[in-house]
Coordinates of C-alpha atoms in Angstrom, one line a residue:
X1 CA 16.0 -24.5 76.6
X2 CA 17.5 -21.1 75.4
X3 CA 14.6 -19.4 75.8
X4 CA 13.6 -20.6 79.1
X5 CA 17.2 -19.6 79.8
X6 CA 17.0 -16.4 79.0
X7 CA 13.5 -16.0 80.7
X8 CA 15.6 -16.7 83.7
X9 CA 17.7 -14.5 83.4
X10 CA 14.9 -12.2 82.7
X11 CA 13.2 -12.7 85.9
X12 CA 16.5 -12.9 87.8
X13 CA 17.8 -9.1 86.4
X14 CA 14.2 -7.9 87.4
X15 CA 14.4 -8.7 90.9
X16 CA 11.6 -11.7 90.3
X17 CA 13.8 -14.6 92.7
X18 CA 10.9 -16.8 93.0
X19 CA 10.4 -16.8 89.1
X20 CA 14.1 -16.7 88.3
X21 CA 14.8 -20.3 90.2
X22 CA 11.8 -22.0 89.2
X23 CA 12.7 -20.9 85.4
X24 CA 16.2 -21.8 86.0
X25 CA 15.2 -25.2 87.3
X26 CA 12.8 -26.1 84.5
X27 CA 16.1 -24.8 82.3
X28 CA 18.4 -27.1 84.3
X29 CA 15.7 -30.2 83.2
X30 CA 15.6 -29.2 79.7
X31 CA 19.3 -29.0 79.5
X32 CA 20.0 -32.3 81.0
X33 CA 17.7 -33.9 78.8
X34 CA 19.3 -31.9 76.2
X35 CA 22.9 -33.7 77.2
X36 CA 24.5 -30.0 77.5
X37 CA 25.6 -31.1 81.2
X38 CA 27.8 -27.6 81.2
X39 CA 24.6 -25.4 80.8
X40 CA 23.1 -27.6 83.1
X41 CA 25.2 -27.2 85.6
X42 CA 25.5 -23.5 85.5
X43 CA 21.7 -23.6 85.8
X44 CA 22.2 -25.3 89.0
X45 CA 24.7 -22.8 89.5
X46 CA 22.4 -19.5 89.4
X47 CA 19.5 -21.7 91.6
X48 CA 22.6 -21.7 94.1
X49 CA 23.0 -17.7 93.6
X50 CA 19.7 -17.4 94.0
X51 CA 19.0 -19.2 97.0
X52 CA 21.4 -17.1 98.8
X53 CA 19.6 -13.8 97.6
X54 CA 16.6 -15.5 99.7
X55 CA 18.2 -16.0 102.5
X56 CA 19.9 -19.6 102.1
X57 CA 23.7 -18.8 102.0
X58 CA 24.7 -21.9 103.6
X59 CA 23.2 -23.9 101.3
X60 CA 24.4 -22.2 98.3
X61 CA 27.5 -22.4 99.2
X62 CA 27.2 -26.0 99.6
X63 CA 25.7 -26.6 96.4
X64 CA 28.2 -24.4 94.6
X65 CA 31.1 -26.2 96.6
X66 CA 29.8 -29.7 95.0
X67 CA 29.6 -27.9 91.4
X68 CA 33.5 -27.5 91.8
X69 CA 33.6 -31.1 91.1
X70 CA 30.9 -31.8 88.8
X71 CA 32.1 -29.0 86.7
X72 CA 35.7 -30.2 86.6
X73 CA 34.5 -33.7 85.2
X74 CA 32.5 -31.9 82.5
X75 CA 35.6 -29.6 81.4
X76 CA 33.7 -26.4 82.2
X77 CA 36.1 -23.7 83.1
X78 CA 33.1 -21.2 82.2
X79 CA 31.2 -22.8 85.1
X80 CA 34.0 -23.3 87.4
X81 CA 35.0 -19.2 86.7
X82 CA 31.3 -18.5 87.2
X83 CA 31.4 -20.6 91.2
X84 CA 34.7 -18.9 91.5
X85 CA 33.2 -15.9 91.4
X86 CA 29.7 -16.7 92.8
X87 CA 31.6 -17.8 96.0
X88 CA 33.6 -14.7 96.6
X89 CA 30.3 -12.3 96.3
X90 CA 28.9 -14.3 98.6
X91 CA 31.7 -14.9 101.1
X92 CA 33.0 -11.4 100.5
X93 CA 31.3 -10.2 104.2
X94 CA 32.1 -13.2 106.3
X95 CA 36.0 -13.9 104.5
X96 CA 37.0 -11.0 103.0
X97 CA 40.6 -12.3 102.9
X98 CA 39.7 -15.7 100.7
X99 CA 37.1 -13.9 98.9
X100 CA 39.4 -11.4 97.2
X101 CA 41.5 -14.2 96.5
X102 CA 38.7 -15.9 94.5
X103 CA 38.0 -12.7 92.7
X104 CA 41.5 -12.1 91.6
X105 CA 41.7 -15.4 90.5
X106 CA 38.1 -15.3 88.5
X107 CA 38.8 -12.1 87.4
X108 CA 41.6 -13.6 85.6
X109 CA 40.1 -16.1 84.7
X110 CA 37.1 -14.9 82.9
X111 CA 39.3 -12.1 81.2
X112 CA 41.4 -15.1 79.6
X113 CA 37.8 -16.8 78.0
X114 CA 37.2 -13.2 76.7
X115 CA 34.8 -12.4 79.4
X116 CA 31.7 -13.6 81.0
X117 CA 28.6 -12.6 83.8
X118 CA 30.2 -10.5 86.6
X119 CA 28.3 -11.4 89.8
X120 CA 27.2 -7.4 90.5
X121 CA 25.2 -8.2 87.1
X122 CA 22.8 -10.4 89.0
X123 CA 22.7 -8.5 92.1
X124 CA 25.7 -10.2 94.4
X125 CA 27.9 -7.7 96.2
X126 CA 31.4 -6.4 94.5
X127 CA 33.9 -8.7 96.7
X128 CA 36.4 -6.1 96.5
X129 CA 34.1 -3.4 97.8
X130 CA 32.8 -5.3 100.6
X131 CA 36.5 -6.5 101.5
X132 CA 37.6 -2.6 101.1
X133 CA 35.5 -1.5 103.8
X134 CA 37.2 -4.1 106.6
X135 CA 40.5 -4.2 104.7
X136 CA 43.4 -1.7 103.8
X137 CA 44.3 -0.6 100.4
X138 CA 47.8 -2.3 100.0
X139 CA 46.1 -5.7 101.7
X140 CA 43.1 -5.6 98.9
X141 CA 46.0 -5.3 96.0
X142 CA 48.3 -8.2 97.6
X143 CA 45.1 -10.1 98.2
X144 CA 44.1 -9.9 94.5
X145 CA 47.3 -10.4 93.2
X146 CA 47.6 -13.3 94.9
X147 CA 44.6 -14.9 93.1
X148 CA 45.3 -13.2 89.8
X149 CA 48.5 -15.9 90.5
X150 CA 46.4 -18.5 90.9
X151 CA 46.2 -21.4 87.7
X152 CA 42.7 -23.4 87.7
X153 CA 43.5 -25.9 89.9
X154 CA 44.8 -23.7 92.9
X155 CA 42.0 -21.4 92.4
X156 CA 39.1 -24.5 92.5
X157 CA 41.1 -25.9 95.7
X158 CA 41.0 -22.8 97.5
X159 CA 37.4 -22.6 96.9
X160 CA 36.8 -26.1 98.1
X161 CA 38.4 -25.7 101.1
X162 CA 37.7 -21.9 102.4
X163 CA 35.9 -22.2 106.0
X164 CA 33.1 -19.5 105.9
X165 CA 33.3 -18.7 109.7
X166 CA 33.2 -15.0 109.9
X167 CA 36.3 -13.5 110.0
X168 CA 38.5 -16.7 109.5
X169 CA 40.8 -17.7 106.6
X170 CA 41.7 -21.4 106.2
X171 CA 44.2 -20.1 103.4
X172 CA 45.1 -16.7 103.7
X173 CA 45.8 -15.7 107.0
X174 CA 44.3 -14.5 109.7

Protein backbone atom coordinates (compact mmCIF):
# COMPACT_ATOMS: atom_id res chain seq x y z
CA UNK A 1 0.00 0.00 0.00
CA UNK A 2 3.09 2.41 0.28
CA UNK A 3 3.93 2.09 -2.97
CA UNK A 4 0.71 2.55 -4.52
CA UNK A 5 0.66 5.51 -2.18
CA UNK A 6 3.35 7.07 -3.40
CA UNK A 7 2.40 6.33 -7.07
CA UNK A 8 -0.37 8.55 -6.10
CA UNK A 9 1.21 11.03 -5.15
CA UNK A 10 3.28 10.58 -8.16
CA UNK A 11 0.55 11.01 -10.58
CA UNK A 12 -1.07 13.70 -8.46
CA UNK A 13 2.38 16.15 -8.36
CA UNK A 14 2.48 15.49 -12.26
CA UNK A 15 -0.71 16.81 -13.08
CA UNK A 16 -2.11 13.11 -13.94
CA UNK A 17 -5.87 13.61 -11.79
CA UNK A 18 -7.49 10.76 -13.44
CA UNK A 19 -4.46 8.42 -12.41
CA UNK A 20 -3.86 10.12 -9.08
CA UNK A 21 -7.66 9.21 -7.70
CA UNK A 22 -7.86 5.91 -9.14
CA UNK A 23 -4.31 5.11 -7.40
CA UNK A 24 -5.49 6.77 -4.42
CA UNK A 25 -8.62 4.73 -4.34
CA UNK A 26 -6.93 1.35 -4.97
CA UNK A 27 -4.50 2.83 -1.94
CA UNK A 28 -7.62 3.70 0.21
CA UNK A 29 -8.72 -0.41 -0.35
CA UNK A 30 -5.33 -1.70 0.50
CA UNK A 31 -5.17 0.38 3.56
CA UNK A 32 -8.48 -0.53 4.91
CA UNK A 33 -7.67 -4.00 4.50
CA UNK A 34 -4.47 -3.23 5.94
CA UNK A 35 -6.48 -1.87 9.29
CA UNK A 36 -4.38 1.50 9.02
CA UNK A 37 -7.95 3.42 9.04
CA UNK A 38 -5.77 6.86 9.48
CA UNK A 39 -4.02 6.32 6.00
CA UNK A 40 -7.07 5.25 4.78
CA UNK A 41 -8.87 8.02 5.51
CA UNK A 42 -6.35 10.53 4.27
CA UNK A 43 -6.56 8.50 1.00
CA UNK A 44 -10.13 9.40 0.90
CA UNK A 45 -8.96 12.62 1.84
CA UNK A 46 -6.77 13.47 -1.41
CA UNK A 47 -9.81 11.62 -3.72
CA UNK A 48 -11.74 14.62 -2.12
CA UNK A 49 -8.85 17.17 -3.25
CA UNK A 50 -8.84 15.79 -6.23
CA UNK A 51 -12.27 15.81 -7.25
CA UNK A 52 -12.39 19.41 -6.70
CA UNK A 53 -9.27 19.87 -9.12
CA UNK A 54 -11.89 18.31 -11.76
CA UNK A 55 -14.41 20.35 -11.21
CA UNK A 56 -16.50 18.72 -8.16
CA UNK A 57 -15.94 21.21 -5.32
CA UNK A 58 -19.22 20.69 -3.78
CA UNK A 59 -18.70 17.26 -3.37
CA UNK A 60 -15.36 17.51 -1.96
CA UNK A 61 -16.24 19.52 0.37
CA UNK A 62 -18.79 17.24 1.42
CA UNK A 63 -16.74 14.39 1.60
CA UNK A 64 -14.04 16.23 3.46
CA UNK A 65 -16.76 17.71 5.83
CA UNK A 66 -17.77 13.91 6.81
CA UNK A 67 -13.85 13.04 7.26
CA UNK A 68 -13.99 15.63 10.20
CA UNK A 69 -15.76 12.99 12.00
CA UNK A 70 -14.37 9.90 10.89
CA UNK A 71 -11.06 11.24 11.58
CA UNK A 72 -11.78 12.37 15.04
CA UNK A 73 -12.95 8.69 16.02
CA UNK A 74 -9.63 7.38 14.63
CA UNK A 75 -7.42 10.02 16.63
CA UNK A 76 -5.95 11.44 13.51
CA UNK A 77 -4.91 14.98 14.05
CA UNK A 78 -2.56 14.52 10.88
CA UNK A 79 -5.76 13.91 8.90
CA UNK A 80 -7.96 16.39 10.57
CA UNK A 81 -4.80 19.15 9.95
CA UNK A 82 -4.67 17.88 6.41
CA UNK A 83 -9.09 18.68 5.85
CA UNK A 84 -8.32 21.77 7.80
CA UNK A 85 -6.18 22.81 5.35
CA UNK A 86 -7.71 21.14 2.25
CA UNK A 87 -10.90 23.13 3.14
CA UNK A 88 -9.46 26.58 3.30
CA UNK A 89 -7.60 26.13 -0.36
CA UNK A 90 -10.63 25.25 -1.55
CA UNK A 91 -12.98 27.72 0.11
CA UNK A 92 -10.38 30.40 0.00
CA UNK A 93 -12.38 32.19 -3.29
CA UNK A 94 -15.89 31.75 -2.13
CA UNK A 95 -15.12 32.52 2.05
CA UNK A 96 -12.08 34.13 2.30
CA UNK A 97 -12.94 35.29 5.79
CA UNK A 98 -13.42 31.40 7.23
CA UNK A 99 -10.85 30.17 4.99
CA UNK A 100 -7.95 32.25 6.56
CA UNK A 101 -9.34 31.15 9.70
CA UNK A 102 -8.79 27.51 8.81
CA UNK A 103 -5.32 28.22 7.58
CA UNK A 104 -4.16 29.99 10.68
CA UNK A 105 -5.46 27.37 12.58
CA UNK A 106 -3.77 24.39 10.25
CA UNK A 107 -0.90 26.28 9.94
CA UNK A 108 -0.55 25.93 13.60
CA UNK A 109 -1.38 22.98 13.67
CA UNK A 110 0.81 21.19 11.30
CA UNK A 111 3.90 23.31 12.74
CA UNK A 112 3.12 21.62 16.30
CA UNK A 113 3.35 17.75 14.50
CA UNK A 114 6.72 19.03 13.03
CA UNK A 115 5.12 19.63 9.70
CA UNK A 116 3.21 18.02 7.04
CA UNK A 117 1.78 18.43 3.01
CA UNK A 118 0.94 22.13 2.43
CA UNK A 119 -1.98 22.18 0.08
CA UNK A 120 0.08 24.62 -2.78
CA UNK A 121 2.26 21.18 -2.84
CA UNK A 122 -0.58 19.34 -4.62
CA UNK A 123 -1.76 22.27 -6.66
CA UNK A 124 -4.68 23.99 -4.38
CA UNK A 125 -4.55 27.72 -4.19
CA UNK A 126 -2.50 29.60 -1.14
CA UNK A 127 -5.64 30.63 1.04
CA UNK A 128 -3.94 33.61 2.21
CA UNK A 129 -3.17 34.81 -1.38
CA UNK A 130 -6.43 34.30 -2.65
CA UNK A 131 -8.07 36.02 0.58
CA UNK A 132 -5.22 38.92 0.01
CA UNK A 133 -6.58 39.92 -3.22
CA UNK A 134 -10.41 40.67 -1.71
CA UNK A 135 -9.12 41.39 1.76
CA UNK A 136 -6.90 44.16 3.45
CA UNK A 137 -3.60 43.58 5.07
CA UNK A 138 -4.51 44.19 8.76
CA UNK A 139 -7.88 41.93 8.15
CA UNK A 140 -5.65 38.87 6.63
CA UNK A 141 -3.33 39.11 10.01
CA UNK A 142 -6.47 39.37 12.50
CA UNK A 143 -8.04 36.71 10.38
CA UNK A 144 -5.07 34.30 10.88
CA UNK A 145 -4.50 35.12 14.22
CA UNK A 146 -7.63 34.22 15.05
CA UNK A 147 -7.24 30.67 13.86
CA UNK A 148 -3.60 30.45 14.93
CA UNK A 149 -6.01 30.74 18.44
CA UNK A 150 -7.89 28.11 17.65
CA UNK A 151 -7.27 24.49 19.81
CA UNK A 152 -8.49 21.26 17.76
CA UNK A 153 -11.83 21.18 18.59
CA UNK A 154 -12.70 24.87 17.70
CA UNK A 155 -10.76 24.54 14.58
CA UNK A 156 -12.81 21.05 13.41
CA UNK A 157 -16.13 22.95 14.45
CA UNK A 158 -15.53 25.84 12.43
CA UNK A 159 -14.83 23.62 9.56
CA UNK A 160 -18.02 21.69 10.06
CA UNK A 161 -20.08 24.45 10.11
CA UNK A 162 -18.66 27.15 7.48
CA UNK A 163 -21.50 27.85 4.74
CA UNK A 164 -19.65 28.02 1.37
CA UNK A 165 -22.06 30.59 -0.18
CA UNK A 166 -19.77 33.13 -1.82
CA UNK A 167 -18.99 35.86 0.09
CA UNK A 168 -20.82 34.71 3.43
CA UNK A 169 -19.22 33.84 6.78
CA UNK A 170 -21.31 31.69 9.26
CA UNK A 171 -18.45 32.42 11.83
CA UNK A 172 -16.48 35.22 11.06
CA UNK A 173 -18.43 38.08 10.02
CA UNK A 174 -19.68 39.41 7.26
Amino acid sequence: HKVVSAQSMAFWSSGDLTRARETWAEAEALLGAAGDRAEELQSRAAQAVIGHQLGRSEEALSTLRHLLDDMEAAGDVTGLTLVLDFTAAILAERNPRDALVLDGAATRLREGLGGGLKPETIGLPDAREIAGNVLSADELDVLVRRGEALDLDEAVALARSVNTARGYSSRTGR
